Amino acid sequence: MAAPTFANLTVLTHPLIQHKITLLRDKRTTTRDFKQLVNEIAMLMAYEVTKDLPLEPVEIDTPLERTEGHQVAGKKLTLVPILRAGLGMVEGIAQLIPSARVGHIGLYRDHDTLAPVDYYFKIPSGEHDRDFFLLDPMLATGGSAVAAVTALKRAGAQRIRFLCLVSAPEGIRRMLDTHPEVPVYTAALDRALNDKGYILPGLGDAGDRLFGTR
Ligand code: PRP
Ligand code: URA
């Protein structure tokens, strides 16, 4: 059956991303390799996701003469990982965008209700003028992503993009129904959720696999 399509969802089909996602799904992948792969995929995704960032002209001197170049316009980009698993995506993107600021949103999913429980929120000031990249490897029911975007908006953020590695149609639907103007980028749109809210085929518990807590 063909995967559903959604407005404002981009599935990043670059061969290197797909290759690395397959390694990530494999249950034999060690914590060390899992961490490395999450960073590499996040970096490749960031390359795609930033391709429409506005530029502004800038004058510079080469060793030979003055010339006009271009720089990314506006305030520093801000990466906002959703704790814990989103932390795994920060380093890879920061290697591409070393000047990026980093905020943090602490959320975990209650095991019984699957509802997000929030415990931390800190982002850099100047919220109105910043581009926020919200990071979480997994978009399952969508509860965590929706809550994180709501919290960012409440703090004044106006330009938010959501990057995840693996997502389920149910979560994408919920996210785009609640926050239709927030572009969602995913490396894989999977089949469904199981009765415990895990993505199928998925990759298991991203936080546990990333930090070796199981
Ligand atoms: C995982 C994942 C997302 C959330 C996705 O985090 O990293 O934040 O679940 O599920 P949802 O779309 O149904 O909300 P988890 O709650 O396991 O917390 P952790 O990262 O601290 O392990
Ligand atoms: N959180 C995860 O880490 N994995 C899933 O499949 C669903 C939620």
PDB file of N, CA and C in Angstrom, residues 95-136:
ATOM      1  N   GLN A  95      27.776  20.676  13.797  1.00  0.00           N
ATOM      2  CA  GLN A  95      29.001  20.622  12.988  1.00  0.00           C
ATOM      3  C   GLN A  95      28.822  21.389  11.682  1.00  0.00           C
ATOM      4  N   LEU A  96      27.598  21.389  11.150  1.00  0.00           N
ATOM      5  CA  LEU A  96      27.313  22.144   9.924  1.00  0.00           C
ATOM      6  C   LEU A  96      27.078  23.615  10.219  1.00  0.00           C
ATOM      7  N   ILE A  97      26.478  23.882  11.380  1.00  0.00           N
ATOM      8  CA  ILE A  97      26.103  25.256  11.745  1.00  0.00           C
ATOM      9  C   ILE A  97      26.682  25.566  13.126  1.00  0.00           C
ATOM     10  N   PRO A  98      28.006  25.797  13.191  1.00  0.00           N
ATOM     11  CA  PRO A  98      28.659  25.932  14.501  1.00  0.00           C
ATOM     12  C   PRO A  98      28.155  27.114  15.312  1.00  0.00           C
ATOM     13  N   SER A  99      27.590  28.119  14.642  1.00  0.00           N
ATOM     14  CA  SER A  99      27.132  29.292  15.395  1.00  0.00           C
ATOM     15  C   SER A  99      25.736  29.090  15.987  1.00  0.00           C
ATOM     16  N   ALA A 100      25.124  27.962  15.730  1.00  0.00           N
ATOM     17  CA  ALA A 100      23.751  27.752  16.219  1.00  0.00           C
ATOM     18  C   ALA A 100      23.688  27.817  17.736  1.00  0.00           C
ATOM     19  N   ARG A 101      22.624  28.424  18.250  1.00  0.00           N
ATOM     20  CA  ARG A 101      22.344  28.397  19.680  1.00  0.00           C
ATOM     21  C   ARG A 101      21.570  27.115  19.986  1.00  0.00           C
ATOM     22  N   VAL A 102      21.540  26.734  21.252  1.00  0.00           N
ATOM     23  CA  VAL A 102      20.811  25.506  21.613  1.00  0.00           C
ATOM     24  C   VAL A 102      19.881  25.771  22.791  1.00  0.00           C
ATOM     25  N   GLY A 103      18.596  25.507  22.592  1.00  0.00           N
ATOM     26  CA  GLY A 103      17.627  25.528  23.690  1.00  0.00           C
ATOM     27  C   GLY A 103      17.307  24.087  24.066  1.00  0.00           C
ATOM     28  N   HIS A 104      16.536  23.885  25.120  1.00  0.00           N
ATOM     29  CA  HIS A 104      16.172  22.515  25.520  1.00  0.00           C
ATOM     30  C   HIS A 104      14.719  22.466  25.972  1.00  0.00           C
ATOM     31  N   ILE A 105      14.035  21.411  25.570  1.00  0.00           N
ATOM     32  CA  ILE A 105      12.685  21.171  26.088  1.00  0.00           C
ATOM     33  C   ILE A 105      12.671  19.763  26.685  1.00  0.00           C
ATOM     34  N   GLY A 106      12.324  19.682  27.952  1.00  0.00           N
ATOM     35  CA  GLY A 106      12.272  18.386  28.632  1.00  0.00           C
ATOM     36  C   GLY A 106      10.850  17.850  28.635  1.00  0.00           C
ATOM     37  N   LEU A 107      10.668  16.688  28.013  1.00  0.00           N
ATOM     38  CA  LEU A 107       9.343  16.047  27.944  1.00  0.00           C
ATOM     39  C   LEU A 107       9.549  14.539  28.013  1.00  0.00           C
ATOM     40  N   TYR A 108       8.701  13.822  28.694  1.00  0.00           N
ATOM     41  CA  TYR A 108       8.709  12.366  28.511  1.00  0.00           C
ATOM     42  C   TYR A 108       7.280  11.886  28.386  1.00  0.00           C
ATOM     43  N   ARG A 109       7.127  10.747  27.768  1.00  0.00           N
ATOM     44  CA  ARG A 109       5.809  10.183  27.527  1.00  0.00           C
ATOM     45  C   ARG A 109       5.418   9.307  28.700  1.00  0.00           C
ATOM     46  N   ASP A 110       4.276   9.592  29.307  1.00  0.00           N
ATOM     47  CA  ASP A 110       3.793   8.728  30.374  1.00  0.00           C
ATOM     48  C   ASP A 110       3.527   7.334  29.779  1.00  0.00           C
ATOM     49  N   HIS A 111       4.066   6.288  30.447  1.00  0.00           N
ATOM     50  CA  HIS A 111       3.982   4.945  29.873  1.00  0.00           C
ATOM     51  C   HIS A 111       2.559   4.449  29.704  1.00  0.00           C
ATOM     52  N   ASP A 112       1.666   4.852  30.612  1.00  0.00           N
ATOM     53  CA  ASP A 112       0.286   4.344  30.553  1.00  0.00           C
ATOM     54  C   ASP A 112      -0.599   5.165  29.633  1.00  0.00           C
ATOM     55  N   THR A 113      -0.557   6.502  29.793  1.00  0.00           N
ATOM     56  CA  THR A 113      -1.478   7.342  29.009  1.00  0.00           C
ATOM     57  C   THR A 113      -0.883   7.759  27.666  1.00  0.00           C
ATOM     58  N   LEU A 114       0.451   7.645  27.537  1.00  0.00           N
ATOM     59  CA  LEU A 114       1.204   8.122  26.355  1.00  0.00           C
ATOM     60  C   LEU A 114       1.152   9.645  26.210  1.00  0.00           C
ATOM     61  N   ALA A 115       0.617  10.325  27.211  1.00  0.00           N
ATOM     62  CA  ALA A 115       0.561  11.794  27.154  1.00  0.00           C
ATOM     63  C   ALA A 115       1.919  12.365  27.557  1.00  0.00           C
ATOM     64  N   PRO A 116       2.329  13.472  26.930  1.00  0.00           N
ATOM     65  CA  PRO A 116       3.626  14.057  27.294  1.00  0.00           C
ATOM     66  C   PRO A 116       3.584  14.752  28.654  1.00  0.00           C
ATOM     67  N   VAL A 117       4.659  14.575  29.413  1.00  0.00           N
ATOM     68  CA  VAL A 117       4.789  15.248  30.713  1.00  0.00           C
ATOM     69  C   VAL A 117       5.993  16.182  30.587  1.00  0.00           C
ATOM     70  N   ASP A 118       5.794  17.489  30.855  1.00  0.00           N
ATOM     71  CA  ASP A 118       6.919  18.407  30.660  1.00  0.00           C
ATOM     72  C   ASP A 118       7.657  18.674  31.958  1.00  0.00           C
ATOM     73  N   TYR A 119       8.991  18.800  31.867  1.00  0.00           N
ATOM     74  CA  TYR A 119       9.789  19.041  33.070  1.00  0.00           C
ATOM     75  C   TYR A 119      10.871  20.083  32.869  1.00  0.00           C
ATOM     76  N   TYR A 120      11.070  20.604  31.660  1.00  0.00           N
ATOM     77  CA  TYR A 120      12.127  21.614  31.486  1.00  0.00           C
ATOM     78  C   TYR A 120      11.867  22.428  30.230  1.00  0.00           C
ATOM     79  N   PHE A 121      12.192  23.732  30.294  1.00  0.00           N
ATOM     80  CA  PHE A 121      12.070  24.587  29.107  1.00  0.00           C
ATOM     81  C   PHE A 121      13.060  25.729  29.216  1.00  0.00           C
ATOM     82  N   LYS A 122      13.962  25.829  28.276  1.00  0.00           N
ATOM     83  CA  LYS A 122      14.911  26.951  28.263  1.00  0.00           C
ATOM     84  C   LYS A 122      15.345  27.205  26.826  1.00  0.00           C
ATOM     85  N   ILE A 123      15.077  28.412  26.333  1.00  0.00           N
ATOM     86  CA  ILE A 123      15.522  28.762  24.983  1.00  0.00           C
ATOM     87  C   ILE A 123      16.184  30.133  25.023  1.00  0.00           C
ATOM     88  N   PRO A 124      17.037  30.440  24.037  1.00  0.00           N
ATOM     89  CA  PRO A 124      17.689  31.753  24.032  1.00  0.00           C
ATOM     90  C   PRO A 124      16.688  32.881  23.807  1.00  0.00           C
ATOM     91  N   SER A 125      17.041  34.085  24.254  1.00  0.00           N
ATOM     92  CA  SER A 125      16.135  35.226  24.071  1.00  0.00           C
ATOM     93  C   SER A 125      16.118  35.644  22.590  1.00  0.00           C
ATOM     94  N   GLY A 126      15.262  36.591  22.260  1.00  0.00           N
ATOM     95  CA  GLY A 126      15.120  37.021  20.859  1.00  0.00           C
ATOM     96  C   GLY A 126      14.247  36.039  20.089  1.00  0.00           C
ATOM     97  N   GLU A 127      13.308  35.407  20.795  1.00  0.00           N
ATOM     98  CA  GLU A 127      12.496  34.331  20.212  1.00  0.00           C
ATOM     99  C   GLU A 127      11.795  34.728  18.914  1.00  0.00           C
ATOM    100  N   HIS A 128      11.307  35.993  18.864  1.00  0.00           N
ATOM    101  CA  HIS A 128      10.496  36.398  17.708  1.00  0.00           C
ATOM    102  C   HIS A 128      11.284  36.348  16.408  1.00  0.00           C
ATOM    103  N   ASP A 129      12.589  36.606  16.490  1.00  0.00           N
ATOM    104  CA  ASP A 129      13.381  36.772  15.272  1.00  0.00           C
ATOM    105  C   ASP A 129      14.198  35.539  14.897  1.00  0.00           C
ATOM    106  N   ARG A 130      14.050  34.480  15.628  1.00  0.00           N
ATOM    107  CA  ARG A 130      14.917  33.321  15.376  1.00  0.00           C
ATOM    108  C   ARG A 130      14.214  32.244  14.548  1.00  0.00           C
ATOM    109  N   ASP A 131      15.037  31.463  13.826  1.00  0.00           N
ATOM    110  CA  ASP A 131      14.531  30.233  13.201  1.00  0.00           C
ATOM    111  C   ASP A 131      14.833  29.089  14.155  1.00  0.00           C
ATOM    112  N   PHE A 132      13.800  28.365  14.560  1.00  0.00           N
ATOM    113  CA  PHE A 132      13.956  27.249  15.492  1.00  0.00           C
ATOM    114  C   PHE A 132      13.883  25.922  14.748  1.00  0.00           C
ATOM    115  N   PHE A 133      14.845  25.060  15.033  1.00  0.00           N
ATOM    116  CA  PHE A 133      14.801  23.687  14.518  1.00  0.00           C
ATOM    117  C   PHE A 133      14.547  22.781  15.723  1.00  0.00           C
ATOM    118  N   LEU A 134      13.336  22.273  15.798  1.00  0.00           N
ATOM    119  CA  LEU A 134      12.952  21.398  16.905  1.00  0.00           C
ATOM    120  C   LEU A 134      13.341  19.962  16.532  1.00  0.00           C
ATOM    121  N   LEU A 135      14.047  19.286  17.433  1.00  0.00           N
ATOM    122  CA  LEU A 135      14.660  17.993  17.103  1.00  0.00           C
ATOM    123  C   LEU A 135      14.172  16.864  17.995  1.00  0.00           C
ATOM    124  N   ASP A 136      13.731  15.789  17.405  1.00  0.00           N
ATOM    125  CA  ASP A 136      13.390  14.572  18.147  1.00  0.00           C
ATOM    126  C   ASP A 136      13.443  13.419  17.154  1.00  0.00           C
TER     127      ASP A 136
END
